[in-house]
Amino acid sequence: MIEEAEILTLKYPNAFFLWNILGASSKVLGKNEKASKAFKKVTELNPNYADGFNNLGTTLKILEKYDEAITSFKKALSIKPNAVTYLNMGMTLKYQGKYYEAIEAYNKALLLKPNYAKAYHSIGTSLQEAGNADKAIEAYNKALSIKPDYAEVYNNLGLTYLQLNELDNAVMSFENATSYMPNFNGAHYNLGIALKELGRLEEAANSYNKVIELTPENANAHNNLGAIYKDLGRFDLALESYNQAIIFNSCLLYTSPSPRDS
């Protein structure tokens, strides 16, 4: 697709939609520098095309050119206010650590699209990272009231409960996440952490074994499983798990488990 689009842009260099196709194709294949140049060309050829500026902004965000991305999103919004563009701008602001500016952008998205579950989820993650756990939980629950099967929200809700040491609620949230998305590796990993903290070691081992089933080279999961087997007195299995952790990443053998986000 990229090769065909490049040929067409050479033949029709002023056709902005062909440059947009080239940008989208390049982005899908992870060629983000090429994508950003194509989307930049789109905005030059058609400066009133809001989607072109939004596409450029999302690509610049991936390239971690956050200030340029924000400028592009603002230009898109000046042409045509759009909930998705506000969401993208909010995510970029969050990456810069500007959590409350991000929330302001998400709220503007909600003015345009009141039942936008992803915006409430994003508000929750910003509040969570800003250290406002209680408000984060409110935002996550609002997202779930709109989209009850939103596995990523349940996972982040569980992480918030972990921060608050509300372990039973954390377990329930992670279990909901894995129920709606059975192969959600991060949620299985986080469930293992919460179950171990509660002393439910057999169940925690099952969670880490599921992680390993999904990602066999996950050194952290092997390491954490080894610690559980050691606590259970299953020393042969513990040694085997630790050896697997060493094989996949020797530096992780004695690290403490870190929860996984969405």
XYZ file of N, CA and C in Angstrom:
786
model
N 0.831 -1.207 0.000
C 0.000 0.000 0.000
C 0.867 1.259 0.000
N 1.973 1.267 0.785
C 2.840 2.441 0.832
C 3.436 2.726 -0.541
N 3.912 1.651 -1.195
C 4.550 1.846 -2.494
C 3.567 2.430 -3.497
N 2.341 1.910 -3.509
C 1.327 2.413 -4.438
C 0.993 3.876 -4.142
N 0.866 4.198 -2.836
C 0.542 5.574 -2.454
C 1.672 6.533 -2.839
N 2.917 6.083 -2.659
C 4.056 6.936 -3.028
C 4.081 7.211 -4.531
N 3.783 6.181 -5.307
C 3.740 6.354 -6.761
C 2.659 7.356 -7.147
N 1.494 7.244 -6.498
C 0.384 8.149 -6.817
C 0.680 9.584 -6.395
N 1.386 9.746 -5.242
C 1.717 11.119 -4.827
C 2.728 11.761 -5.776
N 3.568 10.950 -6.377
C 4.489 11.489 -7.386
C 3.727 11.906 -8.644
N 2.708 11.129 -8.964
C 1.925 11.414 -10.168
C 0.962 12.571 -9.947
N 0.388 12.608 -8.710
C -0.582 13.665 -8.375
C -0.132 14.352 -7.082
N 0.917 15.157 -7.138
C 1.528 15.707 -5.918
C 0.646 16.676 -5.156
N -0.408 17.191 -5.768
C -1.273 18.152 -5.084
C -2.569 17.526 -4.572
N -2.666 16.211 -4.652
C -3.870 15.506 -4.181
C -3.676 15.173 -2.698
N -4.246 16.004 -1.820
C -3.985 15.844 -0.378
C -4.447 14.505 0.149
N -5.552 13.956 -0.436
C -6.095 12.701 0.086
C -5.138 11.537 -0.177
N -4.325 11.624 -1.241
C -3.329 10.588 -1.492
C -2.214 10.652 -0.450
N -1.811 11.862 -0.078
C -0.823 12.020 0.992
C -1.384 11.503 2.316
N -2.690 11.685 2.514
C -3.325 11.186 3.735
C -3.289 9.657 3.764
N -3.533 9.033 2.618
C -3.456 7.574 2.522
C -2.029 7.099 2.801
N -1.053 7.812 2.239
C 0.348 7.458 2.487
C 0.684 7.579 3.971
N 0.188 8.647 4.606
C 0.444 8.821 6.032
C -0.182 7.714 6.865
N -1.437 7.388 6.556
C -2.134 6.350 7.321
C -1.464 4.992 7.133
N -1.071 4.668 5.913
C -0.418 3.386 5.635
C 0.924 3.301 6.354
N 1.675 4.379 6.313
C 2.975 4.404 6.977
C 2.827 4.246 8.488
N 1.817 4.906 9.043
C 1.595 4.838 10.493
C 1.239 3.428 10.935
N 0.399 2.753 10.158
C 0.006 1.381 10.486
C 1.228 0.468 10.556
N 2.196 0.717 9.670
C 3.403 -0.108 9.621
C 4.492 0.381 10.570
N 4.174 1.395 11.381
C 5.136 1.888 12.354
C 6.192 2.815 11.784
N 6.002 3.250 10.558
C 6.950 4.180 9.931
C 6.471 5.602 10.207
N 6.669 6.023 11.433
C 6.032 7.248 11.903
C 6.683 8.525 11.386
N 7.973 8.498 11.141
C 8.618 9.676 10.549
C 8.058 9.921 9.148
N 7.953 8.854 8.365
C 7.375 8.969 7.027
C 5.922 9.421 7.127
N 5.182 8.876 8.106
C 3.775 9.255 8.281
C 3.646 10.731 8.616
N 4.497 11.224 9.521
C 4.397 12.633 9.923
C 4.675 13.566 8.752
N 5.634 13.188 7.905
C 5.938 14.020 6.735
C 4.759 14.029 5.758
N 4.105 12.867 5.601
C 2.953 12.793 4.703
C 1.788 13.617 5.245
N 1.510 13.493 6.542
C 0.411 14.265 7.125
C 0.716 15.764 7.115
N 1.983 16.116 7.290
C 2.378 17.520 7.194
C 2.060 18.061 5.800
N 2.323 17.238 4.787
C 2.007 17.624 3.412
C 0.507 17.803 3.235
N -0.289 16.936 3.881
C -1.748 17.057 3.828
C -2.179 18.430 4.324
N -1.627 18.836 5.470
C -2.037 20.118 6.062
C -1.575 21.307 5.220
N -0.471 21.142 4.506
C -0.006 22.223 3.631
C -0.898 22.355 2.399
N -1.326 21.205 1.864
C -2.158 21.222 0.661
C -3.600 21.615 0.957
N -4.068 21.239 2.171
C -5.448 21.556 2.548
C -5.462 22.043 4.001
N -5.181 23.326 4.213
C -5.079 23.863 5.581
C -6.414 23.951 6.308
N -7.505 23.595 5.649
C -8.818 23.595 6.304
C -9.319 22.182 6.598
N -8.430 21.208 6.470
C -8.800 19.797 6.682
C -8.434 19.413 8.117
N -9.418 19.427 8.996
C -9.172 19.188 10.424
C -8.580 17.811 10.678
N -9.062 16.804 9.958
C -8.555 15.450 10.179
C -7.066 15.349 9.868
N -6.608 16.152 8.905
C -5.186 16.137 8.586
C -4.353 16.594 9.764
N -4.780 17.660 10.431
C -4.050 18.150 11.610
C -4.154 17.158 12.774
N -5.319 16.528 12.920
C -5.463 15.524 13.970
C -4.536 14.339 13.712
N -4.510 13.868 12.461
C -3.628 12.749 12.115
C -2.160 13.106 12.333
N -1.801 14.321 11.963
C -0.428 14.778 12.195
C -0.131 14.806 13.686
N -1.085 15.299 14.479
C -0.890 15.369 15.920
C -0.686 14.005 16.555
N -1.500 13.023 16.160
C -1.364 11.685 16.756
C -0.015 11.066 16.407
N 0.470 11.340 15.203
C 1.777 10.803 14.807
C 2.904 11.495 15.552
N 2.807 12.801 15.699
C 3.818 13.535 16.471
C 3.827 13.079 17.928
N 2.654 12.726 18.450
C 2.573 12.215 19.829
C 3.370 10.918 19.946
N 3.205 10.029 18.977
C 3.954 8.772 18.985
C 5.460 9.043 18.943
N 5.844 10.061 18.187
C 7.260 10.425 18.070
C 7.768 11.223 19.265
N 6.880 11.437 20.255
C 7.190 12.173 21.482
C 7.534 13.634 21.211
N 6.999 14.165 20.130
C 7.133 15.596 19.848
C 5.859 16.273 20.356
N 5.763 16.326 21.675
C 4.492 16.660 22.311
C 4.032 18.092 22.047
N 4.929 19.039 22.112
C 4.531 20.434 21.882
C 4.014 20.626 20.458
N 4.694 20.005 19.498
C 4.236 20.095 18.118
C 2.878 19.408 17.951
N 2.705 18.305 18.643
C 1.421 17.584 18.572
C 0.295 18.460 19.105
N 0.521 19.115 20.242
C -0.501 19.991 20.830
C -0.867 21.104 19.861
N 0.135 21.696 19.234
C -0.123 22.756 18.249
C -0.999 22.252 17.118
N -0.719 21.041 16.669
C -1.493 20.456 15.576
C -2.935 20.171 16.001
N -3.103 19.647 17.210
C -4.468 19.386 17.710
C -5.257 20.689 17.847
N -4.608 21.708 18.356
C -5.291 22.996 18.513
C -5.735 23.552 17.165
N -4.905 23.374 16.149
C -5.275 23.815 14.815
C -6.484 23.028 14.308
N -6.479 21.720 14.521
C -7.618 20.887 14.111
C -8.899 21.344 14.799
N -8.797 21.637 16.086
C -9.974 22.045 16.861
C -10.460 23.435 16.469
N -9.555 24.281 16.018
C -9.977 25.616 15.566
C -10.773 25.531 14.267
N -10.514 24.476 13.513
C -11.250 24.266 12.260
C -12.581 23.569 12.528
N -12.500 22.526 13.375
C -13.711 21.741 13.635
C -13.584 21.071 15.010
N -14.303 21.556 16.021
C -14.277 20.893 17.334
C -14.713 19.436 17.222
N -13.957 18.559 17.856
C -14.203 17.125 17.729
C -13.783 16.423 19.019
N -14.623 15.517 19.498
C -14.352 14.849 20.770
C -13.076 14.015 20.714
N -12.853 13.333 19.601
C -11.657 12.483 19.490
C -10.392 13.327 19.517
N -10.416 14.478 18.870
C -9.243 15.357 18.869
C -8.967 15.888 20.274
N -10.013 16.256 21.005
C -9.812 16.681 22.396
C -9.217 15.538 23.221
N -9.687 14.321 22.969
C -9.141 13.162 23.681
C -7.661 12.996 23.367
N -7.305 13.083 22.090
C -5.902 12.946 21.695
C -5.034 14.035 22.320
N -5.563 15.260 22.369
C -4.807 16.349 22.977
C -4.633 16.091 24.475
N -5.684 15.600 25.117
C -5.592 15.290 26.540
C -4.540 14.231 26.832
N -4.502 13.197 25.999
C -3.505 12.143 26.199
C -2.092 12.693 26.065
N -1.901 13.597 25.113
C -0.580 14.202 24.919
C -0.193 15.050 26.125
N -1.134 15.810 26.645
C -0.873 16.617 27.838
C -0.546 15.726 29.038
N -1.227 14.596 29.130
C -0.947 13.668 30.230
C 0.480 13.140 30.133
N 0.930 12.815 28.922
C 2.302 12.347 28.747
C 3.311 13.399 29.184
N 2.922 14.653 29.117
C 3.798 15.739 29.568
C 3.684 15.970 31.076
N 2.845 15.198 31.737
C 2.644 15.384 33.170
C 1.702 16.508 33.513
N 0.992 17.037 32.509
C 0.046 18.139 32.732
C -1.349 17.533 32.941
N -1.526 16.898 34.091
C -2.702 16.067 34.313
C -4.008 16.863 34.301
N -4.005 18.016 34.932
C -5.262 18.753 35.031
C -5.581 19.503 33.741
N -4.565 19.856 32.970
C -4.827 20.379 31.632
C -5.400 19.273 30.750
N -4.901 18.063 30.933
C -5.433 16.917 30.199
C -6.901 16.702 30.539
N -7.226 16.772 31.827
C -8.614 16.582 32.256
C -9.523 17.646 31.649
N -9.014 18.861 31.555
C -9.788 19.933 30.928
C -10.113 19.582 29.472
N -9.133 19.011 28.770
C -9.367 18.597 27.379
C -10.381 17.463 27.319
N -10.282 16.508 28.235
C -11.241 15.398 28.247
C -12.663 15.903 28.523
N -12.780 16.860 29.417
C -14.106 17.409 29.719
C -14.695 18.123 28.504
N -13.853 18.750 27.704
C -14.343 19.369 26.476
C -14.818 18.301 25.490
N -14.132 17.162 25.487
C -14.596 16.049 24.659
C -15.981 15.601 25.104
N -16.192 15.581 26.424
C -17.482 15.128 26.960
C -18.609 16.123 26.660
N -18.269 17.385 26.519
C -19.297 18.356 26.131
C -19.837 18.059 24.739
N -18.962 17.538 23.897
C -19.366 17.205 22.526
C -19.955 15.799 22.435
N -19.515 14.925 23.338
C -19.948 13.520 23.303
C -20.142 13.048 24.747
N -21.320 13.310 25.326
C -21.515 13.090 26.771
C -21.307 11.653 27.244
N -21.579 10.679 26.417
C -21.431 9.282 26.833
C -20.149 8.662 26.287
N -19.090 9.421 26.319
C -17.799 8.997 25.784
C -17.028 8.283 26.886
N -17.185 6.970 26.940
C -16.577 6.185 28.015
C -15.061 6.335 28.043
N -14.455 6.423 26.875
C -12.992 6.541 26.822
C -12.512 7.835 27.454
N -13.306 8.888 27.351
C -12.926 10.158 27.972
C -12.957 10.033 29.498
N -13.994 9.373 30.035
C -14.047 9.165 31.487
C -12.883 8.282 31.948
N -12.562 7.257 31.148
C -11.412 6.412 31.466
C -10.140 7.246 31.523
N -9.976 8.124 30.536
C -8.781 8.962 30.479
C -8.725 9.952 31.637
N -9.875 10.473 32.031
C -9.918 11.331 33.223
C -9.438 10.532 34.428
N -9.900 9.292 34.522
C -9.490 8.442 35.636
C -7.996 8.211 35.677
N -7.386 7.923 34.524
C -5.941 7.670 34.523
C -5.152 8.926 34.885
N -5.631 10.072 34.422
C -4.938 11.320 34.776
C -5.045 11.599 36.276
N -6.233 11.417 36.829
C -6.415 11.620 38.263
C -5.588 10.627 39.075
N -5.552 9.391 38.606
C -4.776 8.368 39.290
C -3.295 8.736 39.315
N -2.765 9.161 38.169
C -1.352 9.522 38.100
C -1.062 10.804 38.876
N -2.090 11.650 39.026
C -1.920 12.882 39.801
C -2.049 12.627 41.303
N -2.370 11.386 41.668
C -2.473 11.035 43.081
C -3.836 11.246 43.697
N -4.859 11.453 42.864
C -6.218 11.674 43.362
C -7.032 10.402 43.137
N -6.768 9.401 43.986
C -7.334 8.069 43.779
C -8.854 8.055 43.889
N -9.409 8.744 44.860
C -10.862 8.706 45.057
C -11.606 9.246 43.847
N -11.135 10.366 43.320
C -11.767 10.942 42.133
C -11.540 10.051 40.908
N -10.383 9.392 40.856
C -10.112 8.468 39.760
C -11.136 7.337 39.755
N -11.432 6.809 40.932
C -12.417 5.729 41.041
C -13.780 6.199 40.545
N -14.155 7.422 40.889
C -15.427 7.966 40.408
C -15.461 8.009 38.882
N -14.366 8.447 38.282
C -14.309 8.544 36.819
C -14.370 7.157 36.185
N -13.648 6.200 36.755
C -13.681 4.840 36.215
C -15.087 4.247 36.305
N -15.748 4.469 37.425
C -17.104 3.930 37.575
C -18.072 4.590 36.597
N -17.841 5.866 36.302
C -18.673 6.535 35.302
C -18.463 5.890 33.935
N -17.197 5.600 33.594
C -16.914 4.926 32.326
C -17.601 3.561 32.263
N -17.571 2.843 33.384
C -18.188 1.511 33.417
C -19.701 1.574 33.360
N -20.292 2.659 33.852
C -21.750 2.801 33.756
C -22.186 2.969 32.296
N -21.278 3.471 31.469
C -21.557 3.643 30.039
C -21.186 2.385 29.262
N -20.064 1.783 29.627
C -19.556 0.598 28.922
C -19.177 -0.462 29.959
N -20.132 -1.286 30.372
C -19.889 -2.218 31.480
C -18.846 -3.295 31.190
N -18.501 -3.524 29.943
C -17.525 -4.561 29.605
C -16.147 -3.988 29.279
N -15.840 -2.823 29.800
C -14.614 -2.088 29.478
C -13.471 -2.656 30.320
N -12.789 -3.661 29.784
C -11.781 -4.394 30.548
C -10.634 -3.500 31.010
N -10.188 -2.593 30.152
C -9.066 -1.725 30.514
C -9.409 -0.836 31.709
N -10.664 -0.425 31.798
C -11.078 0.394 32.945
C -11.037 -0.438 34.225
N -11.541 -1.674 34.150
C -11.492 -2.537 35.338
C -10.050 -2.736 35.797
N -9.120 -2.882 34.847
C -7.718 -3.070 35.226
C -7.179 -1.837 35.945
N -7.430 -0.663 35.396
C -6.937 0.559 36.038
C -7.652 0.844 37.351
N -8.924 0.477 37.425
C -9.645 0.576 38.699
C -8.977 -0.317 39.736
N -8.612 -1.519 39.321
C -7.914 -2.422 40.226
C -6.582 -1.865 40.694
N -5.852 -1.226 39.783
C -4.575 -0.618 40.159
C -4.767 0.490 41.192
N -5.855 1.222 41.043
C -6.145 2.288 42.010
C -6.453 1.698 43.377
N -7.242 0.619 43.385
C -7.531 -0.037 44.662
C -6.260 -0.629 45.281
N -5.346 -1.113 44.431
C -4.062 -1.594 44.953
C -3.309 -0.474 45.659
N -3.313 0.712 45.052
C -2.645 1.866 45.657
C -3.253 2.196 47.017
N -4.558 1.999 47.127
C -5.258 2.303 48.378
C -5.222 1.132 49.354
N -4.586 0.021 48.941
C -4.520 -1.204 49.732
C -5.907 -1.807 49.990
N -6.845 -1.535 49.101
C -8.171 -2.164 49.157
C -8.112 -3.421 48.289
N -7.521 -4.473 48.860
C -7.122 -5.629 48.071
C -8.316 -6.434 47.543
N -9.364 -6.562 48.340
C -10.534 -7.307 47.860
C -11.161 -6.623 46.647
N -11.267 -5.308 46.716
C -11.800 -4.563 45.568
C -10.872 -4.671 44.369
N -9.576 -4.675 44.633
C -8.611 -4.819 43.542
C -8.787 -6.161 42.840
N -8.893 -7.231 43.636
C -9.088 -8.569 43.063
C -10.356 -8.619 42.218
N -11.441 -8.074 42.750
C -12.701 -8.076 42.022
C -12.571 -7.345 40.689
N -11.862 -6.231 40.705
C -11.696 -5.446 39.480
C -10.859 -6.199 38.448
N -9.748 -6.780 38.890
C -8.907 -7.522 37.952
C -9.638 -8.753 37.420
N -10.430 -9.391 38.260
C -11.202 -10.546 37.795
C -12.232 -10.124 36.751
N -12.840 -8.965 36.953
C -13.765 -8.457 35.940
C -13.031 -8.182 34.627
N -11.833 -7.617 34.731
C -11.048 -7.331 33.525
C -10.759 -8.611 32.751
N -10.332 -9.658 33.455
C -9.992 -10.912 32.768
C -11.236 -11.654 32.310
N -12.364 -11.398 32.967
C -13.615 -12.013 32.526
C -14.037 -11.466 31.165
N -13.925 -10.161 31.014
C -14.324 -9.535 29.752
C -13.248 -9.658 28.672
N -11.985 -9.825 29.100
C -10.886 -9.975 28.142
C -9.972 -11.090 28.660
N -10.304 -12.350 28.347
C -9.584 -13.483 28.945
C -8.079 -13.501 28.705
N -7.618 -12.907 27.629
C -6.183 -12.898 27.341
C -5.512 -11.576 27.722
N -6.100 -10.865 28.656
C -5.566 -9.571 29.115
C -4.402 -9.853 30.055
N -3.219 -9.901 29.476
C -2.016 -10.297 30.202
C -1.764 -9.432 31.432
N -1.851 -8.093 31.260
C -1.572 -7.198 32.374
C -2.512 -7.391 33.542
N -3.787 -7.656 33.255
C -4.757 -7.852 34.331
C -4.490 -9.153 35.081
N -4.105 -10.205 34.377
C -3.748 -11.459 35.054
C -2.534 -11.236 35.966
N -1.563 -10.479 35.477
C -0.365 -10.181 36.264
C -0.737 -9.411 37.532
N -1.552 -8.384 37.371
C -1.960 -7.573 38.518
C -2.806 -8.372 39.501
N -3.640 -9.268 38.974
C -4.438 -10.136 39.839
C -3.520 -10.999 40.701
N -2.435 -11.482 40.100
C -1.475 -12.272 40.867
C -0.887 -11.487 42.025
N -0.567 -10.224 41.792
C -0.023 -9.377 42.862
C -1.020 -9.228 44.004
N -2.277 -8.913 43.647
C -3.300 -8.688 44.675
C -3.588 -9.959 45.466
N -3.674 -11.085 44.765
C -3.958 -12.356 45.442
C -2.815 -12.736 46.383
N -1.591 -12.502 45.966
C -0.456 -12.811 46.837
C -0.496 -11.946 48.098
N -0.826 -10.660 47.932
C -0.919 -9.771 49.093
C -1.978 -10.256 50.076
N -3.018 -10.907 49.557
C -4.096 -11.432 50.414
C -3.756 -12.811 50.985
N -2.617 -13.360 50.569
C -2.232 -14.687 51.045
C -2.907 -15.819 50.305
N -3.552 -15.506 49.204
C -4.234 -16.542 48.402
C -3.229 -17.046 47.360
N -2.264 -17.827 47.852
C -1.089 -18.147 47.054
C -1.382 -19.080 45.891
N -2.234 -20.074 46.093
C -2.553 -20.992 44.995
C -3.197 -20.241 43.829
N -4.117 -19.333 44.165
C -4.785 -18.552 43.122
C -3.802 -17.598 42.452
N -2.900 -17.035 43.252
C -1.884 -16.141 42.683
C -1.000 -16.903 41.705
N -0.619 -18.133 42.075
C 0.188 -18.961 41.179
C -0.547 -19.224 39.871
N -1.851 -19.480 39.969
C -2.644 -19.695 38.752
C -2.623 -18.457 37.850
N -2.702 -17.278 38.465
C -2.678 -16.047 37.678
C -1.347 -15.878 36.951
N -0.241 -16.120 37.656
C 1.063 -15.972 37.015
C 1.294 -17.051 35.957
N 0.767 -18.248 36.192
C 0.874 -19.282 35.165
C 0.108 -18.888 33.910
N -1.008 -18.176 34.098
C -1.755 -17.686 32.938
C -0.931 -16.644 32.187
N -0.268 -15.757 32.933
C 0.605 -14.763 32.291
C 1.678 -15.461 31.468
N 2.274 -16.491 32.046
C 3.350 -17.211 31.360
C 2.816 -17.965 30.152
N 1.605 -18.463 30.259
C 0.968 -19.113 29.106
C 0.815 -18.117 27.954
N 0.452 -16.879 28.294
C 0.242 -15.853 27.271
C 1.559 -15.261 26.788
N 2.512 -15.093 27.721
C 3.819 -14.495 27.373
C 4.918 -15.317 28.043
N 5.355 -16.404 27.397
C 6.299 -17.340 28.030
C 7.618 -16.714 28.446
N 8.018 -15.602 27.831
C 9.312 -14.998 28.150
C 9.194 -13.863 29.166
N 8.091 -13.812 29.894
C 7.881 -12.760 30.882
C 8.679 -13.083 32.141
N 9.857 -12.487 32.253
C 10.757 -12.789 33.369
C 10.157 -12.415 34.715
N 9.452 -11.293 34.778
C 8.835 -10.882 36.046
C 7.829 -11.915 36.530
N 7.037 -12.450 35.610
C 6.033 -13.443 36.007
C 6.706 -14.705 36.528
N 7.773 -15.156 35.863
C 8.511 -16.326 36.350
C 9.093 -16.053 37.736
N 9.649 -14.867 37.918
C 10.234 -14.503 39.206
C 9.179 -14.495 40.311
N 8.042 -13.870 40.035
C 6.987 -13.778 41.048
C 6.385 -15.145 41.349
N 6.265 -15.967 40.311
C 5.773 -17.333 40.517
C 6.751 -18.115 41.382
N 8.049 -17.920 41.164
C 9.042 -18.587 42.003
C 8.905 -18.208 43.464
N 8.649 -16.932 43.726
C 8.488 -16.480 45.111
C 7.277 -17.145 45.765
N 6.211 -17.309 44.993
C 5.007 -17.950 45.530
C 5.280 -19.424 45.827
N 5.917 -20.122 44.879
C 6.229 -21.535 45.116
C 7.142 -21.697 46.326
N 8.072 -20.760 46.513
C 8.949 -20.813 47.693
C 8.122 -20.700 48.965
N 7.159 -19.747 48.973
C 6.302 -19.579 50.147
C 5.433 -20.806 50.393
N 5.092 -21.507 49.313
C 4.276 -22.718 49.441
C 5.115 -23.951 49.785
N 6.436 -23.797 49.842
C 7.316 -24.913 50.156
C 7.583 -25.834 48.979
N 7.241 -25.380 47.777
C 7.478 -26.190 46.566
C 8.798 -25.735 45.941
N 9.876 -26.168 46.561
C 11.174 -25.599 46.246
C 11.678 -25.982 44.859
N 11.335 -27.190 44.407
C 11.756 -27.579 43.057
C 11.110 -26.667 42.019
N 9.807 -26.408 42.197
C 9.112 -25.520 41.256
C 9.619 -24.093 41.376
N 9.922 -23.682 42.602
C 10.467 -22.340 42.807
C 11.788 -22.182 42.063
N 12.669 -23.169 42.205
C 13.966 -23.116 41.537
C 13.801 -23.078 40.024
N 12.877 -23.877 39.529
C 12.617 -23.895 38.084
C 12.144 -22.522 37.600
N 11.241 -21.907 38.355
C 10.727 -20.587 37.977
C 11.820 -19.530 38.030
N 12.634 -19.552 39.075
C 13.732 -18.591 39.178
C 14.724 -18.764 38.034
N 14.992 -20.030 37.673
C 15.901 -20.275 36.560
C 15.348 -19.701 35.257
N 14.028 -19.841 35.078
C 13.409 -19.269 33.885
C 13.525 -17.745 33.900
N 13.371 -17.141 35.081
C 13.519 -15.688 35.189
C 14.940 -15.266 34.821
N 15.917 -16.052 35.259
C 17.322 -15.736 34.944
C 17.561 -15.848 33.448
N 17.000 -16.883 32.851
C 17.196 -17.096 31.420
C 16.669 -15.907 30.626
N 15.479 -15.439 30.993
C 14.857 -14.384 30.195
C 15.354 -12.988 30.554
N 15.777 -12.819 31.798
C 16.358 -11.530 32.175
C 16.948 -11.653 33.565
N 18.234 -11.899 33.630
C 18.876 -12.155 34.921
C 18.766 -10.965 35.857
N 18.606 -9.763 35.303
C 18.540 -8.576 36.155
C 17.244 -8.492 36.943
N 16.253 -9.281 36.573
C 14.943 -9.155 37.207
C 14.739 -10.146 38.352
N 15.734 -10.982 38.651
C 15.512 -12.059 39.616
C 15.032 -11.569 40.971
N 15.634 -10.475 41.479
C 15.272 -10.039 42.816
C 14.491 -8.709 42.808
N 13.899 -8.361 41.689
C 13.100 -7.150 41.662
C 11.740 -7.396 42.285
N 11.158 -6.340 42.821
C 9.809 -6.453 43.363
C 8.810 -6.353 42.221
N 7.638 -7.006 42.345
C 6.656 -6.982 41.264
C 6.079 -5.605 41.057
N 5.926 -5.220 39.827
C 5.327 -3.926 39.490
C 4.016 -4.156 38.752
N 2.929 -3.524 39.176
C 1.656 -3.688 38.485
C 1.754 -3.220 37.048
N 0.869 -3.752 36.236
C 0.837 -3.431 34.814
C -0.435 -2.660 34.497
N -0.277 -1.583 33.710
C -1.466 -0.823 33.327
C -2.086 -1.439 32.083
N -3.063 -0.647 31.463
C -3.767 -1.171 30.309
C -2.862 -1.317 29.108
